[in-house]
GROMACS .gro file of C-alpha atoms in nm:
model
  302
    1MET     CA    1  -1.608  -0.836   2.504
    2GLU     CA    2  -1.325  -1.003   2.316
    3TYR     CA    3  -1.374  -1.288   2.078
    4ILE     CA    4  -1.264  -1.446   1.718
    5LEU     CA    5  -1.565  -1.455   1.460
    6GLU     CA    6  -1.455  -1.718   1.188
    7ASN     CA    7  -1.501  -1.783   0.837
    8VAL     CA    8  -1.731  -1.458   0.745
    9TRP     CA    9  -1.716  -1.331   0.421
   10THR     CA   10  -1.626  -1.004   0.253
   11THR     CA   11  -1.830  -0.794   0.002
   12ASP     CA   12  -1.577  -0.763  -0.269
   13LYS     CA   13  -1.637  -0.879  -0.610
   14ASP     CA   14  -1.422  -1.179  -0.515
   15PRO     CA   15  -1.558  -1.284  -0.223
   16ARG     CA   16  -1.332  -1.406   0.041
   17GLN     CA   17  -1.330  -1.611   0.367
   18LYS     CA   18  -1.200  -1.460   0.689
   19HIS     CA   19  -1.082  -1.479   1.045
   20VAL     CA   20  -1.166  -1.170   1.287
   21HIS     CA   21  -1.022  -1.055   1.615
   22ILE     CA   22  -1.305  -0.839   1.778
   23LYS     CA   23  -1.218  -0.667   2.111
   24ASN     CA   24  -1.459  -0.363   2.297
   25ASN     CA   25  -1.671  -0.374   1.972
   26VAL     CA   26  -1.411  -0.275   1.749
   27VAL     CA   27  -1.259  -0.484   1.471
   28CYS     CA   28  -0.860  -0.537   1.600
   29TYR     CA   29  -0.732  -0.824   1.380
   30VAL     CA   30  -0.788  -0.943   1.026
   31SER     CA   31  -0.678  -1.263   0.882
   32GLU     CA   32  -0.703  -1.540   0.605
   33ARG     CA   33  -0.611  -1.784   0.851
   34PRO     CA   34  -0.735  -1.900   1.149
   35LEU     CA   35  -0.646  -1.697   1.459
   36ARG     CA   36  -0.469  -1.828   1.759
   37MET     CA   37  -0.568  -1.579   2.020
   38LYS     CA   38  -0.683  -1.650   2.475
   39CYS     CA   39  -1.037  -1.582   2.396
   40PHE     CA   40  -1.343  -1.732   2.267
   41SER     CA   41  -1.448  -1.833   1.905
   42VAL     CA   42  -1.753  -1.826   1.732
   43ASN     CA   43  -1.722  -2.074   1.416
   44SER     CA   44  -1.972  -1.956   1.190
   45ALA     CA   45  -1.919  -2.235   0.951
   46GLY     CA   46  -2.270  -2.315   0.715
   47LEU     CA   47  -2.417  -1.930   0.802
   48ASN     CA   48  -2.329  -1.664   0.597
   49VAL     CA   49  -2.204  -1.339   0.757
   50ILE     CA   50  -2.134  -1.028   0.588
   51PRO     CA   51  -2.104  -0.673   0.700
   52GLY     CA   52  -2.398  -0.435   0.749
   53HIS     CA   53  -2.548  -0.246   0.466
   54ILE     CA   54  -2.527   0.116   0.450
   55LEU     CA   55  -2.809   0.262   0.245
   56ARG     CA   56  -2.940   0.594   0.084
   57GLN     CA   57  -3.197   0.759   0.296
   58PHE     CA   58  -3.219   1.119   0.134
   59GLU     CA   59  -3.637   1.107   0.187
   60ILE     CA   60  -3.638   1.151   0.561
   61ASN     CA   61  -4.027   1.304   0.583
   62GLU     CA   62  -4.069   1.145   0.962
   63THR     CA   63  -4.084   1.441   1.178
   64ASN     CA   64  -4.229   1.245   1.521
   65GLU     CA   65  -4.037   1.024   1.727
   66GLU     CA   66  -4.266   0.708   1.661
   67SER     CA   67  -4.280   0.721   1.304
   68LEU     CA   68  -3.895   0.784   1.277
   69LEU     CA   69  -3.817   0.446   1.483
   70LYS     CA   70  -4.070   0.290   1.311
   71HIS     CA   71  -3.882   0.345   0.963
   72CYS     CA   72  -3.564   0.274   1.153
   73GLU     CA   73  -3.708  -0.065   1.233
   74GLU     CA   74  -3.815  -0.126   0.840
   75LEU     CA   75  -3.444  -0.095   0.765
   76VAL     CA   76  -3.313  -0.283   1.006
   77LEU     CA   77  -3.518  -0.557   0.867
   78GLN     CA   78  -3.302  -0.513   0.573
   79GLY     CA   79  -2.965  -0.530   0.706
   80CYS     CA   80  -2.880  -0.149   0.760
   81THR     CA   81  -2.680  -0.079   1.008
   82ALA     CA   82  -2.580   0.286   0.880
   83ILE     CA   83  -2.745   0.582   0.641
   84VAL     CA   84  -2.634   0.835   0.431
   85THR     CA   85  -2.850   1.124   0.435
   86ALA     CA   86  -2.862   1.489   0.302
   87PHE     CA   87  -3.044   1.814   0.433
   88PRO     CA   88  -3.187   1.979   0.157
   89LEU     CA   89  -3.103   2.355   0.102
   90LYS     CA   90  -3.142   2.651  -0.175
   91TYR     CA   91  -2.955   2.958  -0.018
   92THR     CA   92  -2.610   2.927   0.132
   93LYS     CA   93  -2.711   3.180   0.391
   94GLU     CA   94  -2.971   2.925   0.517
   95PHE     CA   95  -2.700   2.635   0.588
   96VAL     CA   96  -2.628   2.644   0.979
   97PRO     CA   97  -3.033   2.673   1.076
   98ARG     CA   98  -3.089   2.408   0.806
   99LEU     CA   99  -2.831   2.179   0.963
  100GLU     CA  100  -2.892   2.227   1.319
  101ASP     CA  101  -3.245   2.117   1.225
  102PHE     CA  102  -3.187   1.826   1.063
  103ARG     CA  103  -2.936   1.731   1.362
  104LYS     CA  104  -3.226   1.774   1.601
  105GLN     CA  105  -3.431   1.563   1.379
  106LEU     CA  106  -3.149   1.283   1.349
  107ALA     CA  107  -3.091   1.294   1.720
  108ILE     CA  108  -3.291   1.021   1.843
  109PHE     CA  109  -3.221   0.774   1.550
  110PRO     CA  110  -3.101   0.472   1.686
  111ILE     CA  111  -2.843   0.358   1.387
  112ASP     CA  112  -2.527   0.575   1.298
  113TYR     CA  113  -2.574   0.807   1.043
  114VAL     CA  114  -2.361   1.036   0.785
  115ILE     CA  115  -2.525   1.380   0.676
  116GLY     CA  116  -2.438   1.533   0.307
  117LEU     CA  117  -2.594   1.874   0.095
  118GLN     CA  118  -2.853   1.826  -0.137
  119MET     CA  119  -2.942   2.161  -0.368
  120PRO     CA  120  -2.938   2.260  -0.711
  121MET     CA  121  -2.628   2.248  -0.897
  122THR     CA  122  -2.642   2.613  -0.983
  123ARG     CA  123  -2.629   2.712  -0.636
  124ILE     CA  124  -2.291   2.561  -0.585
  125SER     CA  125  -2.021   2.847  -0.511
  126PRO     CA  126  -1.659   2.862  -0.349
  127SER     CA  127  -1.836   3.015  -0.005
  128LEU     CA  128  -2.075   2.704  -0.028
  129ILE     CA  129  -1.786   2.446  -0.047
  130ARG     CA  130  -1.570   2.617   0.272
  131THR     CA  131  -1.907   2.624   0.465
  132CYS     CA  132  -1.937   2.284   0.385
  133GLN     CA  133  -1.535   2.220   0.437
  134LYS     CA  134  -1.604   2.416   0.772
  135HIS     CA  135  -1.904   2.158   0.886
  136LYS     CA  136  -1.727   1.845   0.755
  137ILE     CA  137  -1.993   1.807   0.508
  138PRO     CA  138  -1.870   1.513   0.288
  139PHE     CA  139  -2.045   1.519  -0.028
  140ILE     CA  140  -2.297   1.737  -0.210
  141ASN     CA  141  -2.593   1.599  -0.384
  142ALA     CA  142  -2.624   1.851  -0.675
  143ILE     CA  143  -2.948   1.877  -0.847
  144VAL     CA  144  -2.949   1.873  -1.212
  145GLU     CA  145  -3.282   2.085  -1.345
  146GLN     CA  146  -3.178   2.214  -1.679
  147GLU     CA  147  -2.892   2.075  -1.917
  148GLU     CA  148  -2.742   2.406  -1.919
  149ASP     CA  149  -2.679   2.379  -1.518
  150LEU     CA  150  -2.380   2.202  -1.614
  151GLU     CA  151  -2.176   2.504  -1.775
  152THR     CA  152  -2.356   2.783  -1.530
  153VAL     CA  153  -2.091   2.724  -1.247
  154ILE     CA  154  -1.727   2.820  -1.293
  155TRP     CA  155  -1.589   2.494  -1.217
  156GLU     CA  156  -1.198   2.613  -1.182
  157TRP     CA  157  -1.339   2.837  -0.874
  158ILE     CA  158  -1.493   2.541  -0.717
  159ARG     CA  159  -1.147   2.284  -0.784
  160ASN     CA  160  -0.946   2.605  -0.606
  161VAL     CA  161  -1.098   2.628  -0.324
  162ASN     CA  162  -1.226   2.238  -0.294
  163PHE     CA  163  -0.908   2.148  -0.110
  164PRO     CA  164  -0.759   1.962   0.161
  165TYR     CA  165  -1.095   1.884   0.220
  166THR     CA  166  -1.203   1.783  -0.098
  167ILE     CA  167  -1.572   1.745  -0.077
  168PRO     CA  168  -1.726   1.510  -0.392
  169ILE     CA  169  -2.011   1.677  -0.599
  170VAL     CA  170  -2.216   1.384  -0.741
  171ALA     CA  171  -2.478   1.490  -1.020
  172ASP     CA  172  -2.891   1.416  -0.954
  173TRP     CA  173  -3.022   1.344  -1.249
  174SER     CA  174  -3.363   1.242  -1.072
  175GLN     CA  175  -3.559   1.604  -1.165
  176LEU     CA  176  -3.410   1.655  -1.530
  177PRO     CA  177  -3.711   1.527  -1.767
  178VAL     CA  178  -3.491   1.397  -2.071
  179HIS     CA  179  -3.528   1.087  -2.227
  180GLU     CA  180  -3.267   0.816  -2.169
  181LYS     CA  181  -3.044   0.843  -2.493
  182ARG     CA  182  -3.002   1.215  -2.403
  183LEU     CA  183  -2.955   1.151  -2.076
  184ILE     CA  184  -2.692   0.931  -2.121
  185GLN     CA  185  -2.469   1.227  -2.324
  186LEU     CA  186  -2.536   1.448  -1.993
  187LYS     CA  187  -2.338   1.200  -1.827
  188GLU     CA  188  -2.068   1.156  -2.033
  189LYS     CA  189  -2.061   1.538  -2.068
  190TRP     CA  190  -2.066   1.566  -1.664
  191ASN     CA  191  -1.775   1.343  -1.663
  192ARG     CA  192  -1.595   1.516  -1.886
  193ILE     CA  193  -1.616   1.834  -1.709
  194CYS     CA  194  -1.507   1.675  -1.359
  195LYS     CA  195  -1.209   1.521  -1.605
  196GLU     CA  196  -1.140   1.845  -1.738
  197LYS     CA  197  -1.194   2.060  -1.456
  198SER     CA  198  -1.013   1.815  -1.195
  199ILE     CA  199  -1.404   1.803  -1.021
  200CYS     CA  200  -1.388   1.514  -0.738
  201THR     CA  201  -1.700   1.317  -0.841
  202ILE     CA  202  -1.869   0.954  -0.769
  203ASP     CA  203  -1.991   0.829  -1.053
  204ALA     CA  204  -2.367   0.745  -0.899
  205PHE     CA  205  -2.547   0.690  -0.573
  206PRO     CA  206  -2.759   0.437  -0.525
  207ASP     CA  207  -3.191   0.499  -0.552
  208GLU     CA  208  -3.321   0.538  -0.282
  209GLY     CA  209  -3.323   0.283  -0.012
  210GLU     CA  210  -3.041   0.093  -0.186
  211ARG     CA  211  -2.696  -0.030  -0.066
  212PHE     CA  212  -2.386   0.193  -0.115
  213THR     CA  213  -2.103  -0.056  -0.276
  214LYS     CA  214  -1.758  -0.037  -0.148
  215GLU     CA  215  -1.629   0.204  -0.432
  216GLN     CA  216  -1.895   0.494  -0.358
  217LEU     CA  217  -1.834   0.441   0.037
  218GLN     CA  218  -1.479   0.471  -0.064
  219GLY     CA  219  -1.515   0.781  -0.232
  220LEU     CA  220  -1.741   0.929   0.023
  221GLY     CA  221  -1.468   0.839   0.335
  222ILE     CA  222  -1.759   0.613   0.484
  223TYR     CA  223  -1.467   0.275   0.388
  224PRO     CA  224  -1.309   0.138   0.589
  225LYS     CA  225  -1.522   0.256   0.928
  226LYS     CA  226  -1.844   0.102   0.811
  227GLY     CA  227  -1.884  -0.202   0.579
  228SER     CA  228  -1.590  -0.363   0.583
  229TRP     CA  229  -1.364  -0.627   0.741
  230VAL     CA  230  -1.083  -0.396   0.831
  231SER     CA  231  -0.870  -0.345   1.139
  232GLY     CA  232  -1.006  -0.068   1.330
  233CYS     CA  233  -1.392  -0.080   1.160
  234ASP     CA  234  -1.691  -0.067   1.366
  235VAL     CA  235  -1.820  -0.435   1.424
  236ASP     CA  236  -2.120  -0.392   1.233
  237TYR     CA  237  -2.224  -0.777   1.083
  238LEU     CA  238  -2.552  -0.974   0.952
  239ILE     CA  239  -2.580  -1.325   0.958
  240TYR     CA  240  -2.797  -1.531   0.715
  241LYS     CA  241  -2.901  -1.887   0.810
  242GLU     CA  242  -2.990  -1.955   0.473
  243ASN     CA  243  -2.728  -2.119   0.212
  244ILE     CA  244  -2.731  -1.831   0.000
  245TRP     CA  245  -2.457  -1.770  -0.292
  246VAL     CA  246  -2.174  -1.571  -0.231
  247ASP     CA  247  -2.093  -1.385  -0.477
  248GLU     CA  248  -2.169  -1.024  -0.640
  249GLU     CA  249  -2.525  -1.134  -0.814
  250GLN     CA  250  -2.652  -1.268  -0.520
  251ILE     CA  251  -2.543  -1.178  -0.135
  252LEU     CA  252  -2.502  -0.836  -0.199
  253LYS     CA  253  -2.828  -0.826  -0.318
  254TYR     CA  254  -3.162  -0.826  -0.071
  255ASP     CA  255  -3.529  -0.805  -0.051
  256GLY     CA  256  -3.793  -0.887   0.108
  257SER     CA  257  -3.739  -1.254   0.108
  258ASN     CA  258  -3.350  -1.217   0.160
  259ASN     CA  259  -3.358  -1.045   0.449
  260PRO     CA  260  -3.090  -1.118   0.743
  261ASP     CA  261  -3.165  -1.321   1.055
  262ILE     CA  262  -2.959  -1.158   1.299
  263VAL     CA  263  -2.808  -0.797   1.269
  264VAL     CA  264  -2.520  -0.676   1.483
  265GLN     CA  265  -2.453  -0.285   1.498
  266ASN     CA  266  -2.171  -0.150   1.704
  267GLY     CA  267  -2.140  -0.510   1.886
  268LYS     CA  268  -2.477  -0.482   1.986
  269VAL     CA  269  -2.718  -0.757   1.864
  270ILE     CA  270  -3.037  -0.489   1.699
  271LYS     CA  271  -3.198  -0.775   1.561
  272ALA     CA  272  -3.258  -1.160   1.626
  273GLY     CA  273  -3.523  -1.353   1.424
  274LYS     CA  274  -3.835  -1.149   1.464
  275GLU     CA  275  -3.724  -0.955   1.781
  276ILE     CA  276  -3.576  -0.602   1.710
  277HIS     CA  277  -3.467  -0.394   1.975
  278LEU     CA  278  -3.371  -0.038   1.894
  279GLU     CA  279  -3.223   0.212   2.154
  280PRO     CA  280  -3.386   0.609   2.070
  281GLY     CA  281  -3.029   0.814   2.081
  282ALA     CA  282  -2.795   0.519   2.009
  283GLY     CA  283  -2.679   0.620   1.688
  284ARG     CA  284  -2.450   0.824   1.617
  285GLU     CA  285  -2.317   1.096   1.340
  286LEU     CA  286  -2.068   1.008   1.162
  287ARG     CA  287  -1.783   1.288   1.092
  288ILE     CA  288  -1.573   1.195   0.765
  289ILE     CA  289  -1.198   1.306   0.866
  290ARG     CA  290  -1.155   1.343   0.489
  291PRO     CA  291  -1.364   1.252   0.181
  292GLY     CA  292  -1.226   1.023  -0.080
  293ILE     CA  293  -0.898   0.923   0.103
  294PHE     CA  294  -0.923   0.535   0.089
  295ARG     CA  295  -1.062   0.548  -0.265
  296ALA     CA  296  -0.876   0.347  -0.549
  297MET     CA  297  -0.640   0.521  -0.755
  298SER     CA  298  -0.824   0.399  -1.069
  299ASN     CA  299  -1.105   0.613  -1.003
  300ASP     CA  300  -0.881   0.920  -0.906
  301LEU     CA  301  -1.001   1.223  -1.154
  302LEU     CA  302  -0.711   1.429  -1.073
   0.00000   0.00000   0.00000
């Protein structure tokens, strides 16, 4: 199918309206001026059309198909067209079987997903980095269990092997029992280590179930494949009937009273009104060619 989707909104800090040419479920051309092509146009004036949400889902505990699909329905209701998840690991030698088991679990997923790694920071080693590079794991969610964990790893060794497939290492503070003031100090210390040792990182991940920002998606290498209006990206978008404000404080937030009326994923309508149509196994694992390839230069620590 080929068509022009007019008057869609970007999700930048300064949102703009654009016109998008779509063909074969791929965005072919984007312009801020009206497009004149030999195909039908869909004028979304009076509606709010934005790219689909990519949500954090690290706590996928459902093991059977029915409960997993039910969970996916809840995600789609919120406008989710892809998730970022991670498989837990303690020892590098268990990497391959753990990853294979996790992929089998997600094989019936009806929406797209990106798989990363979650493990204690103290377990990060050069051999682990090489294994992640081999299997195209785009990020490591490093759990900080004690304050000393930041200095336990020999970061110079990690920096030397973390190239050319440079994997961001994101510090996870959720299991560290410290008060807020001390946590701020530790985060500042981690940022200094990353800058001094040239460790690629991302400032923070969203909370469980929350959406990723454009900057975070850039750091992971997901943007512009998902969550954008860019030539070559997937046709994932949300349509809101109500006249919600188009700014960072409104259209980018959602709750139970602000869910999209229509959800389109990879060019197919998977939610229309109260009806949800999910096809088990239709989701794809998105393999990241290179993490952070489109991240802003201002965020580059090297």
